[in-house]
PDB file of C-alpha atoms in Angstrom:
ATOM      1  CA  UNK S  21      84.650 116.850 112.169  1.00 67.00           C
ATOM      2  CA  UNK S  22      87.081 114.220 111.923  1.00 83.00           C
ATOM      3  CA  UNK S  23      90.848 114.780 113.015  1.00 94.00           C
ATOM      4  CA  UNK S  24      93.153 115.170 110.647  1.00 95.00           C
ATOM      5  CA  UNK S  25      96.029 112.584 110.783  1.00 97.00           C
ATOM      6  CA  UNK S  26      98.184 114.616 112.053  1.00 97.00           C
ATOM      7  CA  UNK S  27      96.693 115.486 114.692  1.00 97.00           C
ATOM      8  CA  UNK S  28      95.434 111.835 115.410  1.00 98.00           C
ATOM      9  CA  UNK S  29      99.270 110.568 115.044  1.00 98.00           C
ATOM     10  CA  UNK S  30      99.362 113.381 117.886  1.00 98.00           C
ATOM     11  CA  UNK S  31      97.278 112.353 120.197  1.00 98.00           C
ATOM     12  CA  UNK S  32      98.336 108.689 119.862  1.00 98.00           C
ATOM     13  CA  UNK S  33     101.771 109.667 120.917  1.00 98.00           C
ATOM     14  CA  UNK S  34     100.157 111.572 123.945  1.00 98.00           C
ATOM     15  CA  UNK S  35      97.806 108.441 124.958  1.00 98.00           C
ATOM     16  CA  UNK S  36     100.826 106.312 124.732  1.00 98.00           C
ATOM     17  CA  UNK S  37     102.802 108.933 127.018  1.00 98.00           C
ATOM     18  CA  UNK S  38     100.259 108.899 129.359  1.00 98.00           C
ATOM     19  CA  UNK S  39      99.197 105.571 129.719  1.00 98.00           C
ATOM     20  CA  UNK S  40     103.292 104.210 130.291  1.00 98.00           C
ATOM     21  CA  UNK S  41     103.042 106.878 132.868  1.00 98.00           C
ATOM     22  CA  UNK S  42     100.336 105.282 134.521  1.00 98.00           C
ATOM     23  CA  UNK S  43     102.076 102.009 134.511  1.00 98.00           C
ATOM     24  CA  UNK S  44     104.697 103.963 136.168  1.00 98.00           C
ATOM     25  CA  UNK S  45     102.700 105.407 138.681  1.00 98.00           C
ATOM     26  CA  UNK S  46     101.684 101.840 139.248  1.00 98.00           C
ATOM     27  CA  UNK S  47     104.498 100.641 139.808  1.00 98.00           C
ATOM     28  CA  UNK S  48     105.902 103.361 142.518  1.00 98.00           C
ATOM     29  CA  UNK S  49     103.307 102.785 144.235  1.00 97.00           C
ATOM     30  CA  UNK S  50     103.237  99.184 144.036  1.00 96.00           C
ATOM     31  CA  UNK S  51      99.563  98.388 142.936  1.00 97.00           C
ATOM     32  CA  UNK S  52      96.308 100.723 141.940  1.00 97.00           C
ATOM     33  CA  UNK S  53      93.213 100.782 139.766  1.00 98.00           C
ATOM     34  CA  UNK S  54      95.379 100.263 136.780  1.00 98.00           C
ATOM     35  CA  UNK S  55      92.498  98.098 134.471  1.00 98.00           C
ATOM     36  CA  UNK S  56      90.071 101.314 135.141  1.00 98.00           C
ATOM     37  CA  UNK S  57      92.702 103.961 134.571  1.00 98.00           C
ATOM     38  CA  UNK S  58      93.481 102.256 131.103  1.00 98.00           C
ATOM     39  CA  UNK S  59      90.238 101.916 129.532  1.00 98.00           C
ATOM     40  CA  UNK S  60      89.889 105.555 130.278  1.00 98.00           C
ATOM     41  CA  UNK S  61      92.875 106.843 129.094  1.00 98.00           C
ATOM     42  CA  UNK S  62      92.185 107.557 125.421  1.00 98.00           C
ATOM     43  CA  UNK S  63      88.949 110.113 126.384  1.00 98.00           C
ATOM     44  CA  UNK S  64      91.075 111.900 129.630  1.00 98.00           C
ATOM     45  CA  UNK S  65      93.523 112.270 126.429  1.00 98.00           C
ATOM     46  CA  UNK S  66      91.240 113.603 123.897  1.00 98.00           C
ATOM     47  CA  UNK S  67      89.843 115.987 126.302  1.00 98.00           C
ATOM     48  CA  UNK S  68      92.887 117.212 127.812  1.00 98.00           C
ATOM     49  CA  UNK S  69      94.810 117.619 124.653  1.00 98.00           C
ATOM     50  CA  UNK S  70      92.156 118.913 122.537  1.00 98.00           C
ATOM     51  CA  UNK S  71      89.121 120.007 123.852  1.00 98.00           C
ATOM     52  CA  UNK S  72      88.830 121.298 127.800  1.00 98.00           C
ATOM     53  CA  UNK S  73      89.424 125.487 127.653  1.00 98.00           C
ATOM     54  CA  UNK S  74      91.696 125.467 130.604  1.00 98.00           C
ATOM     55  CA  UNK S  75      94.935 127.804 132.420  1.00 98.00           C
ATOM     56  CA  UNK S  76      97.628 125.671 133.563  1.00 98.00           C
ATOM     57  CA  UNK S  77      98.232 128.922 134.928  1.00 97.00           C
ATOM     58  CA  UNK S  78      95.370 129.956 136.470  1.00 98.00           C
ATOM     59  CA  UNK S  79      93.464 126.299 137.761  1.00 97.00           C
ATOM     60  CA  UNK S  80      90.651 128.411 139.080  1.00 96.00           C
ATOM     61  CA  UNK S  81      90.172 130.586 136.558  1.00 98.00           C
ATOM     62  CA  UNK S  82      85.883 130.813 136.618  1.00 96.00           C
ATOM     63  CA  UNK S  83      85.204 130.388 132.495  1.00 98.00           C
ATOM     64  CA  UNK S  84      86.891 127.105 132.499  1.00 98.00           C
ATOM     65  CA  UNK S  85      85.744 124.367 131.096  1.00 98.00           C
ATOM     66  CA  UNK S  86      84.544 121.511 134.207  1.00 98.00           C
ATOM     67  CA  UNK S  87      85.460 117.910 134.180  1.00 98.00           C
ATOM     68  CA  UNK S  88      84.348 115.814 136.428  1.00 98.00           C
ATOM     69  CA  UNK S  89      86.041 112.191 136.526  1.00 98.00           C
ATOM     70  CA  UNK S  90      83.078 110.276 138.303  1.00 98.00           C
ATOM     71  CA  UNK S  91      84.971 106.950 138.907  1.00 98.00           C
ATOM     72  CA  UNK S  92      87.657 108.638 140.875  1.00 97.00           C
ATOM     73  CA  UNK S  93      89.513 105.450 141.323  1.00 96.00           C
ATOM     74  CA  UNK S  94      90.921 105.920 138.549  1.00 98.00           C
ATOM     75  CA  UNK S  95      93.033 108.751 139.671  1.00 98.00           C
ATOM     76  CA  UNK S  96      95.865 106.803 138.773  1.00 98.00           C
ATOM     77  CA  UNK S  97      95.281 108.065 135.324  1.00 98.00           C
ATOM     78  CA  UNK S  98      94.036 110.626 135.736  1.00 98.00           C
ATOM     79  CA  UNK S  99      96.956 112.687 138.047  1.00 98.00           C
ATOM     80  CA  UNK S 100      99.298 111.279 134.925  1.00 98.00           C
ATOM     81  CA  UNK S 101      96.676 113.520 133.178  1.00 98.00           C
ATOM     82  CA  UNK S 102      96.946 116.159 135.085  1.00 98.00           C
ATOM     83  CA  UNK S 103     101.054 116.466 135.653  1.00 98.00           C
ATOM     84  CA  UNK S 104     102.233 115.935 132.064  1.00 98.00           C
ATOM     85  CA  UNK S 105      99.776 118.898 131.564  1.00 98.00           C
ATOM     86  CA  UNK S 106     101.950 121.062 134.160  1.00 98.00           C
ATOM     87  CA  UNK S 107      99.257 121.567 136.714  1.00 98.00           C
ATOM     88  CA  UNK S 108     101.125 119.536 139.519  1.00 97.00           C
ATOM     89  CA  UNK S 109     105.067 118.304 140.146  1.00 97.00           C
ATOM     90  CA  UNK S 110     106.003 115.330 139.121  1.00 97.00           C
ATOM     91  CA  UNK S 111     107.782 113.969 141.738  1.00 97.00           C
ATOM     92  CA  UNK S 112     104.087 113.364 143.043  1.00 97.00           C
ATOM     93  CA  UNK S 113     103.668 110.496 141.357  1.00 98.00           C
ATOM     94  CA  UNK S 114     106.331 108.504 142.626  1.00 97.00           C
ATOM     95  CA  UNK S 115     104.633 109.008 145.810  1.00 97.00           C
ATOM     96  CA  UNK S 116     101.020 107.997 144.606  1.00 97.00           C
ATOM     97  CA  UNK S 117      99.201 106.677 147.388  1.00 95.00           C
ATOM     98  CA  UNK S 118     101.933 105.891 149.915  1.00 95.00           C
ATOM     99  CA  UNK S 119     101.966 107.459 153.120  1.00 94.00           C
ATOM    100  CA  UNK S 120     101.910 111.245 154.006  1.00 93.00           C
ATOM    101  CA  UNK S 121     101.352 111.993 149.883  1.00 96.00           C
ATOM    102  CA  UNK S 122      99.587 114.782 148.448  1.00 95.00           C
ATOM    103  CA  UNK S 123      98.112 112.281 145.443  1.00 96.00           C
ATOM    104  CA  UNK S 124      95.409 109.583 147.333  1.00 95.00           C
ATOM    105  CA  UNK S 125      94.299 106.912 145.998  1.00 95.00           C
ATOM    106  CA  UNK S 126      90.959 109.180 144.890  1.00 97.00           C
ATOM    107  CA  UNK S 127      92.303 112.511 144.313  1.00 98.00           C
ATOM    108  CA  UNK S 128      90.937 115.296 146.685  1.00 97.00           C
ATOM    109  CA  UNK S 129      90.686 118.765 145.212  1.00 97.00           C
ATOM    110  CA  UNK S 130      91.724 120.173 147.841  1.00 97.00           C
ATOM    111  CA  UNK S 131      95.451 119.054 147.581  1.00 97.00           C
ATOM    112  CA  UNK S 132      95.583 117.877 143.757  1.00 98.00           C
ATOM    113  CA  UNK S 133      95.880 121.168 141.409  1.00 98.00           C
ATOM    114  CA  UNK S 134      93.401 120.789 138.380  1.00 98.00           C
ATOM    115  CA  UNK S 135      90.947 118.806 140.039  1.00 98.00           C
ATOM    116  CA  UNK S 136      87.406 120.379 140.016  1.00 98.00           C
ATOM    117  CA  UNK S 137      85.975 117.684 142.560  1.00 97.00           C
ATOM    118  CA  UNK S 138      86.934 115.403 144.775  1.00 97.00           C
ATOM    119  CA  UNK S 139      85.394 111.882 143.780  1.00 96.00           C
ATOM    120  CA  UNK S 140      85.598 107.769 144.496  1.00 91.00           C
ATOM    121  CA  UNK S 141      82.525 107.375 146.497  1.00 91.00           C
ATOM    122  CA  UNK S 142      80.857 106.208 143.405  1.00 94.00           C
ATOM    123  CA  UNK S 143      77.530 107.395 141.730  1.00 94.00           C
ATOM    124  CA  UNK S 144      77.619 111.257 142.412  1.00 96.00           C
ATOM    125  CA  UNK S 145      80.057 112.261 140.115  1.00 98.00           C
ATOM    126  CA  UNK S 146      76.902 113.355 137.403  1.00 98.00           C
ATOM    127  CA  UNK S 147      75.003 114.819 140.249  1.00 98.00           C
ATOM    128  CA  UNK S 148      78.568 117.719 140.856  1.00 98.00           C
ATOM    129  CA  UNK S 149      78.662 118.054 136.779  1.00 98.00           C
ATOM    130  CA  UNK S 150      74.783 118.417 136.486  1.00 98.00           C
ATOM    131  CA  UNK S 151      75.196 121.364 139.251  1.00 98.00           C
ATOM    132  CA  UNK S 152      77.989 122.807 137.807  1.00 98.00           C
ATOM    133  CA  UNK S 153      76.492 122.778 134.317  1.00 98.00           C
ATOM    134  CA  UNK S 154      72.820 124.231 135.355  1.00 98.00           C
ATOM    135  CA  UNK S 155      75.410 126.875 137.393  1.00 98.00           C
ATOM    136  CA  UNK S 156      76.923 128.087 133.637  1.00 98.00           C
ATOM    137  CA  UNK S 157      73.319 128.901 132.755  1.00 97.00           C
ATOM    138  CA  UNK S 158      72.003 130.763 135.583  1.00 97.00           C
ATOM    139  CA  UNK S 159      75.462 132.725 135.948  1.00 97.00           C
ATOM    140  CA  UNK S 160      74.792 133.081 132.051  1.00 97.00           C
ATOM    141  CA  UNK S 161      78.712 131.741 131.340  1.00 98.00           C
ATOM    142  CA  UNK S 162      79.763 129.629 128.498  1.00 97.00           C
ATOM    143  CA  UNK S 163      81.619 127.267 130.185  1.00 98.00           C
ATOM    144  CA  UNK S 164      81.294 123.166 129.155  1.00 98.00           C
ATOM    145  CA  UNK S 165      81.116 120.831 132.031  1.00 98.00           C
ATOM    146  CA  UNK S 166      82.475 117.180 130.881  1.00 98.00           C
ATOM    147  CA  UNK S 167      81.770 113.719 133.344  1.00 98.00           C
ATOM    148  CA  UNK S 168      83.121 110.132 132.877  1.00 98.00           C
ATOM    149  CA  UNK S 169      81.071 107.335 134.354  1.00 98.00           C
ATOM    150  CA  UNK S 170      82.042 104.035 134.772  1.00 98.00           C
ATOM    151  CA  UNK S 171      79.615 101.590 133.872  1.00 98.00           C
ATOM    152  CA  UNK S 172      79.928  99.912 136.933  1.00 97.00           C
ATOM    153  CA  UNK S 173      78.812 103.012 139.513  1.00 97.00           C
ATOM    154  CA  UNK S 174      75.709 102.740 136.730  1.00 98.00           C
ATOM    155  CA  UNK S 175      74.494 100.285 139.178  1.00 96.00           C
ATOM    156  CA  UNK S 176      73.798 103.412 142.147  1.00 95.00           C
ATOM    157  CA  UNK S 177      70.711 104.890 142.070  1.00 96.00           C
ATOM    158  CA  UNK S 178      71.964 108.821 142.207  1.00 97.00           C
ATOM    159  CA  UNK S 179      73.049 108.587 138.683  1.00 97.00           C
ATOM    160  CA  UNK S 180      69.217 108.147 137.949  1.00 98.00           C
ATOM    161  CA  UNK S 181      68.460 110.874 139.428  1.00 98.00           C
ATOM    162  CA  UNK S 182      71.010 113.052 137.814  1.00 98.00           C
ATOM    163  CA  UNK S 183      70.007 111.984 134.787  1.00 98.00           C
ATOM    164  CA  UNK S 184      66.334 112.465 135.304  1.00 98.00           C
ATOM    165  CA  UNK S 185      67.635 116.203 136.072  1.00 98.00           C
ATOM    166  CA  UNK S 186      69.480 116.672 133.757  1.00 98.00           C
ATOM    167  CA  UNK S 187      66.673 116.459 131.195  1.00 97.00           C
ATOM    168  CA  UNK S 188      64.204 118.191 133.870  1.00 97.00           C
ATOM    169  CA  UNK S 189      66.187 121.112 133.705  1.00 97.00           C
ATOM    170  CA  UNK S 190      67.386 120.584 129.447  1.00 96.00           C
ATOM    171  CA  UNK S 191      70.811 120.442 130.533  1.00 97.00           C
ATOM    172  CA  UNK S 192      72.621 119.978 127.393  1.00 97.00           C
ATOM    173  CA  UNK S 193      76.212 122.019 128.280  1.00 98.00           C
ATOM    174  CA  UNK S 194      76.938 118.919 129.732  1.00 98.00           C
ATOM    175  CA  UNK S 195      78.901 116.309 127.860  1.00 98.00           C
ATOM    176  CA  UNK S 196      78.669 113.235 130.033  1.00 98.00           C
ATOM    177  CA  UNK S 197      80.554 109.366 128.722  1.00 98.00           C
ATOM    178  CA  UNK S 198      80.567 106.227 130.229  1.00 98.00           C
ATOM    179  CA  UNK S 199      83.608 103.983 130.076  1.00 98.00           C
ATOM    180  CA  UNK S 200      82.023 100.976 129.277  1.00 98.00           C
ATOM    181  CA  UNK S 201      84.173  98.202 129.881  1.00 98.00           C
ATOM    182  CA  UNK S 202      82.041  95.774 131.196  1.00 98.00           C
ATOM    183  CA  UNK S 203      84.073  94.975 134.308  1.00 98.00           C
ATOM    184  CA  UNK S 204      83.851  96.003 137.808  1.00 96.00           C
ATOM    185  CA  UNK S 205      85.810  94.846 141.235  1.00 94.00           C
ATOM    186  CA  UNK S 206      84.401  91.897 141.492  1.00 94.00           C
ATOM    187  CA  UNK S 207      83.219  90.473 137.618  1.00 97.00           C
ATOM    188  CA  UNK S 208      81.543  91.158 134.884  1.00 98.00           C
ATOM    189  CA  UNK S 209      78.960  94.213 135.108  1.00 97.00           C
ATOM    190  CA  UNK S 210      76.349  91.961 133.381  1.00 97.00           C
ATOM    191  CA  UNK S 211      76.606  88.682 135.803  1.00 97.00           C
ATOM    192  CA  UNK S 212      76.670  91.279 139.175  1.00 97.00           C
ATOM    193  CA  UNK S 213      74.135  93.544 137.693  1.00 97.00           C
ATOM    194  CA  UNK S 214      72.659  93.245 134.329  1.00 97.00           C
ATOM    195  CA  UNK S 215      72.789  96.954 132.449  1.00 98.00           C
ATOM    196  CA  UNK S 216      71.547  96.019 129.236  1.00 98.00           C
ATOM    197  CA  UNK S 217      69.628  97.630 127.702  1.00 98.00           C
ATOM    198  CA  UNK S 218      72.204  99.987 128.714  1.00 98.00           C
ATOM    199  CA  UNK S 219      71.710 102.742 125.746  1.00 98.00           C
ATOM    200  CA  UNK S 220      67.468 102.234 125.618  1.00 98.00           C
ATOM    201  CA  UNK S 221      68.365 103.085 129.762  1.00 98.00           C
ATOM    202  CA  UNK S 222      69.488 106.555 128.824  1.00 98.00           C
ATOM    203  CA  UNK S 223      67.283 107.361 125.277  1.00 98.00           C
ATOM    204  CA  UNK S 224      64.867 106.382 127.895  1.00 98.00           C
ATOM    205  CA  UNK S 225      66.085 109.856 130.466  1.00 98.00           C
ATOM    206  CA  UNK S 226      66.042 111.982 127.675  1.00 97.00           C
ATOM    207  CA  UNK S 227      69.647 111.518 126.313  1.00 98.00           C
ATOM    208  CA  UNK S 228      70.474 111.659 122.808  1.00 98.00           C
ATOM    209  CA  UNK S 229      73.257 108.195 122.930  1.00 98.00           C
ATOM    210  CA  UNK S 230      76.242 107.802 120.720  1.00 98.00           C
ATOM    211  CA  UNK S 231      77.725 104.572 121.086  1.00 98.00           C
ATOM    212  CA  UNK S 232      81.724 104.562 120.135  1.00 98.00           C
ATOM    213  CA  UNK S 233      84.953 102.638 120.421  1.00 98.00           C
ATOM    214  CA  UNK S 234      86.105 104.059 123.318  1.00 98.00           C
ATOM    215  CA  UNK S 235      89.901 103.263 121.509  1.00 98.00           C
ATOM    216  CA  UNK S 236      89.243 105.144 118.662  1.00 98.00           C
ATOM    217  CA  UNK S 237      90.181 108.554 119.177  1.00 98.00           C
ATOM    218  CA  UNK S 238      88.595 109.795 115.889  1.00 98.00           C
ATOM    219  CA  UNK S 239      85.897 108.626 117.294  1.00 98.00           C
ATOM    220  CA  UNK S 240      85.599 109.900 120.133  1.00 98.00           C
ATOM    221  CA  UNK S 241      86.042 113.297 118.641  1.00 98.00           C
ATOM    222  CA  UNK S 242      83.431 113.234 116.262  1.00 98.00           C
ATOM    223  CA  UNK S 243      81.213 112.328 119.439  1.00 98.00           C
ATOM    224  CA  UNK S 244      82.118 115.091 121.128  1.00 98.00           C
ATOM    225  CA  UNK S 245      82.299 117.927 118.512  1.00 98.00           C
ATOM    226  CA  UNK S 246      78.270 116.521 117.570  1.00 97.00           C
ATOM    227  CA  UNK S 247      77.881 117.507 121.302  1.00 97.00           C
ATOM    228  CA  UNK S 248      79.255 120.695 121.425  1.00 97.00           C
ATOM    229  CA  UNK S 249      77.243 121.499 118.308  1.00 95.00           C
ATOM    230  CA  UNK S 250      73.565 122.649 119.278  1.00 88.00           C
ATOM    231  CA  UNK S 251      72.169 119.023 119.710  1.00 93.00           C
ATOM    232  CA  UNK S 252      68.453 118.467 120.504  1.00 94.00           C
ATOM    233  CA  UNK S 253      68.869 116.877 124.011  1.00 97.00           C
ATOM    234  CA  UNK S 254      71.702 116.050 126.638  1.00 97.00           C
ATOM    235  CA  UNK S 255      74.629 113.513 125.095  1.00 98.00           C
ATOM    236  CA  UNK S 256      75.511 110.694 126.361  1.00 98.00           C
ATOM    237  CA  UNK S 257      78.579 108.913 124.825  1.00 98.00           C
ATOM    238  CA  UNK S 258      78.805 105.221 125.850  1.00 98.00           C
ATOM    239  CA  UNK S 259      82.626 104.768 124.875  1.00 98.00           C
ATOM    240  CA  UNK S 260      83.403 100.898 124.744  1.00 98.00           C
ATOM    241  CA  UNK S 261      86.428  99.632 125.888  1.00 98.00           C
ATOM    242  CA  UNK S 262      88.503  97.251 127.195  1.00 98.00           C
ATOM    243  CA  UNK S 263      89.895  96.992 130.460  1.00 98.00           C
ATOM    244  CA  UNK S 264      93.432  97.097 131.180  1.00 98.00           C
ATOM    245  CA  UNK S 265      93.566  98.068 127.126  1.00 98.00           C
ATOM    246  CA  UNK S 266      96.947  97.897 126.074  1.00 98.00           C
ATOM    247  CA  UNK S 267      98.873  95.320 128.175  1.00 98.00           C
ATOM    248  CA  UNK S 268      98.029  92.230 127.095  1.00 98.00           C
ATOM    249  CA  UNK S 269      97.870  89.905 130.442  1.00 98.00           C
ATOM    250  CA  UNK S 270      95.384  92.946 131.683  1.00 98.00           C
ATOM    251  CA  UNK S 271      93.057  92.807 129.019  1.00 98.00           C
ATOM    252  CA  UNK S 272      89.573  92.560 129.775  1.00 98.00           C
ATOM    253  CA  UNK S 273      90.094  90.878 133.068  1.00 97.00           C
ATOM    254  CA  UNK S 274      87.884  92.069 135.898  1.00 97.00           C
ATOM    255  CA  UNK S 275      90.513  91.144 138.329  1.00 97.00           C
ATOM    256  CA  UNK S 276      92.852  93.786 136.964  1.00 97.00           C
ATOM    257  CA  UNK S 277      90.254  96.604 138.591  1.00 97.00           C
ATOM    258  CA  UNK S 278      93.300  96.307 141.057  1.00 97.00           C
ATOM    259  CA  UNK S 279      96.038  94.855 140.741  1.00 96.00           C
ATOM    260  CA  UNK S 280      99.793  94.865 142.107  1.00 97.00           C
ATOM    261  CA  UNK S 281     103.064  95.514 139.700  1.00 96.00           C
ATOM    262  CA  UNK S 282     106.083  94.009 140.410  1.00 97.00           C
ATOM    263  CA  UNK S 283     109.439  94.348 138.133  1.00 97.00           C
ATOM    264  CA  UNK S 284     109.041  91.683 136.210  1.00 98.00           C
ATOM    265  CA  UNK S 285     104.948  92.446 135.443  1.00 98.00           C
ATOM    266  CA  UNK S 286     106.157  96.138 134.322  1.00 98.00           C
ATOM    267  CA  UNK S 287     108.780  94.847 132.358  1.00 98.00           C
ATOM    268  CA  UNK S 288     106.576  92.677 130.572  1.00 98.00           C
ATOM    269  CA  UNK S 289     103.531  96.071 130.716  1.00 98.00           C
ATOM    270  CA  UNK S 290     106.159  98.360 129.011  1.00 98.00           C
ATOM    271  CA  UNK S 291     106.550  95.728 126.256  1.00 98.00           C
ATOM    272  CA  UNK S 292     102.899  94.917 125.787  1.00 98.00           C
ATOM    273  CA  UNK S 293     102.363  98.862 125.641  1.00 98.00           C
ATOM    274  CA  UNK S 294     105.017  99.954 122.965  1.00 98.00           C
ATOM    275  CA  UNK S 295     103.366  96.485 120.455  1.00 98.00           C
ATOM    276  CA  UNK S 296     100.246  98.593 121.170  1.00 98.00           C
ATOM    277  CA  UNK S 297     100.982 101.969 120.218  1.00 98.00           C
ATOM    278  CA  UNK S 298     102.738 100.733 117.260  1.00 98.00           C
ATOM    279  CA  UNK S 299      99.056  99.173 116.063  1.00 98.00           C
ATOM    280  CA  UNK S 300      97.339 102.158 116.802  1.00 98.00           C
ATOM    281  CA  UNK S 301      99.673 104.038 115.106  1.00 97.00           C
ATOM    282  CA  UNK S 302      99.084 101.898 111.829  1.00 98.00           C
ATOM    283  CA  UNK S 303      95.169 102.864 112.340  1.00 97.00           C
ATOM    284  CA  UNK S 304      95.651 106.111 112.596  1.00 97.00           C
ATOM    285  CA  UNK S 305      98.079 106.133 109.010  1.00 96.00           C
ATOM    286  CA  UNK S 306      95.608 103.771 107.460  1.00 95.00           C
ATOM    287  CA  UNK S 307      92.214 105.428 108.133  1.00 95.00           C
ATOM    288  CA  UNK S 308      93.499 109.251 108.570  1.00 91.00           C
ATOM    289  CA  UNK S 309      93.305 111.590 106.209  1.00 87.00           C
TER     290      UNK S 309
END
């Protein structure tokens, strides 16, 4: 079902809180994963804001809905996530990453509250959402698990092996995307290690694939309420996107995987990032309804 524009116009504003507060975070702490962290904003949004049954209140509560964030570098927009949302103080943030600080660089479950597992050794983020989705069945709860992928991690063989689980064992309370952006650390993901035929890779496991624009946050819901419906296999979404999406020197430059902010960068980020939320603002007045 497709959002109504008010509620897209609402979930623009949100993304656009969120991802200025990941430029923020960026800048306290001097650098991060702040390419990663934006191409993934716009689904950590959607989910957060419209479709994870959650307690602020009560973190552990055991009917909760999973997520697993599988390229846990990008914590850095993730704990934004997770803070505006009331689960953690935000003074955190200006201490992201330095010394003695509660929110690492990967965020550990253990000190970060809202975080269902600790990730950033890439490629076993699927393997914790398969387990905790097959655990909803056996423990007959209705619970959702939800994992994000990069595209990048695709490239480690464990995610194969989730995936040939996950149809094994018709696992299809899991909603699993990738964040295709076709970068990782060190270039492009298809001159280190070719992925294409990326979606035949997954129709291929058993996956029923929709292929969005990752920036497109009607999108993106229509995606996910087709796999919360009673589909006819596990979903994969491949959501593509662009790196560093929204500041315009970022954009869709693998070197941005990490990068450092200084004041006159963030100056020129903020900018970049209000131009942007302006245009997807238009969108959403244009093509809502």
């Amino acid at each position: 079902m497709a959002l109504t524009k008010t509620e897209w116009l609402a979930l623009e504003k949100k993304a656009h809180e969120l991802r200025r507060l990941c430029l923020d975070t960026t800048y306290w702490a001097g650098s991060g994963h702040i390419g990663g962290g934006l191409s993934v904003m716009d689904m950590l949004t959607i989910l957060y804001h419209k479709y994870l049954n959650i307690k602020v209140d009560d973190p552990n509560w055991e009917d909760r809905d999973r997520f697993i964030l599988s390229k846990g570098h990008s914590g850095i927009a993730y704990a934004p996530v997770l803070v505006d949302k009331g689960y953690n103080d935000p003074e955190q943030l200006k201490t992201f990453n330095l010394t003695n600080s509660k929110m690492g660089i990967h965020l550990d479950s253990n000190k970060v509250v809202g975080v269902d597992a600790s990730t950033g050794s890439l490629g076993h983020g699927l393997s914790i959402a398969c387990g905790t989705a097959i655990a909803a069945k056996v423990l007959g709860k209705s619970y959702k698990t939800y994992c994000i992928l990069g595209d990048g991690e695709c490239d480690e063989g464990s995610n194969w092996e989730a995936a040939m689980s996950i149809n094994a064992f018709d696992v299809r309370n899991l909603i699993t995307f990738v964040d295709r952006n076709r970068c990782m650390i060190d270039g492009r993901t298809e001159d280190v290690m070719p992925l294409e035929p990326f979606a035949d890779k997954w129709r291929s496991f058993g996956f029923h694939v929709i292929e969005v624009d990752g920036h497109n946050l009607n999108e993106l819901s229509e995606a996910i309420d087709y796999a919360l419906g009673e589909p006819d296999a596990p979903v994969m979404i491949i959501a593509n996107t662009v790196k560093g999406e929204g500041i315009d020197f970022m954009a869709d430059d693998y070197h941005w995987h990490y990068g450092a902010i200084d004041e006159e960068k963030y100056e020129l980020a903020k900018k970049s990032l209000d131009k942007y939320y302006e245009k997807r603002k238009a969108r959403a007045e244009k093509e809502g309804k």
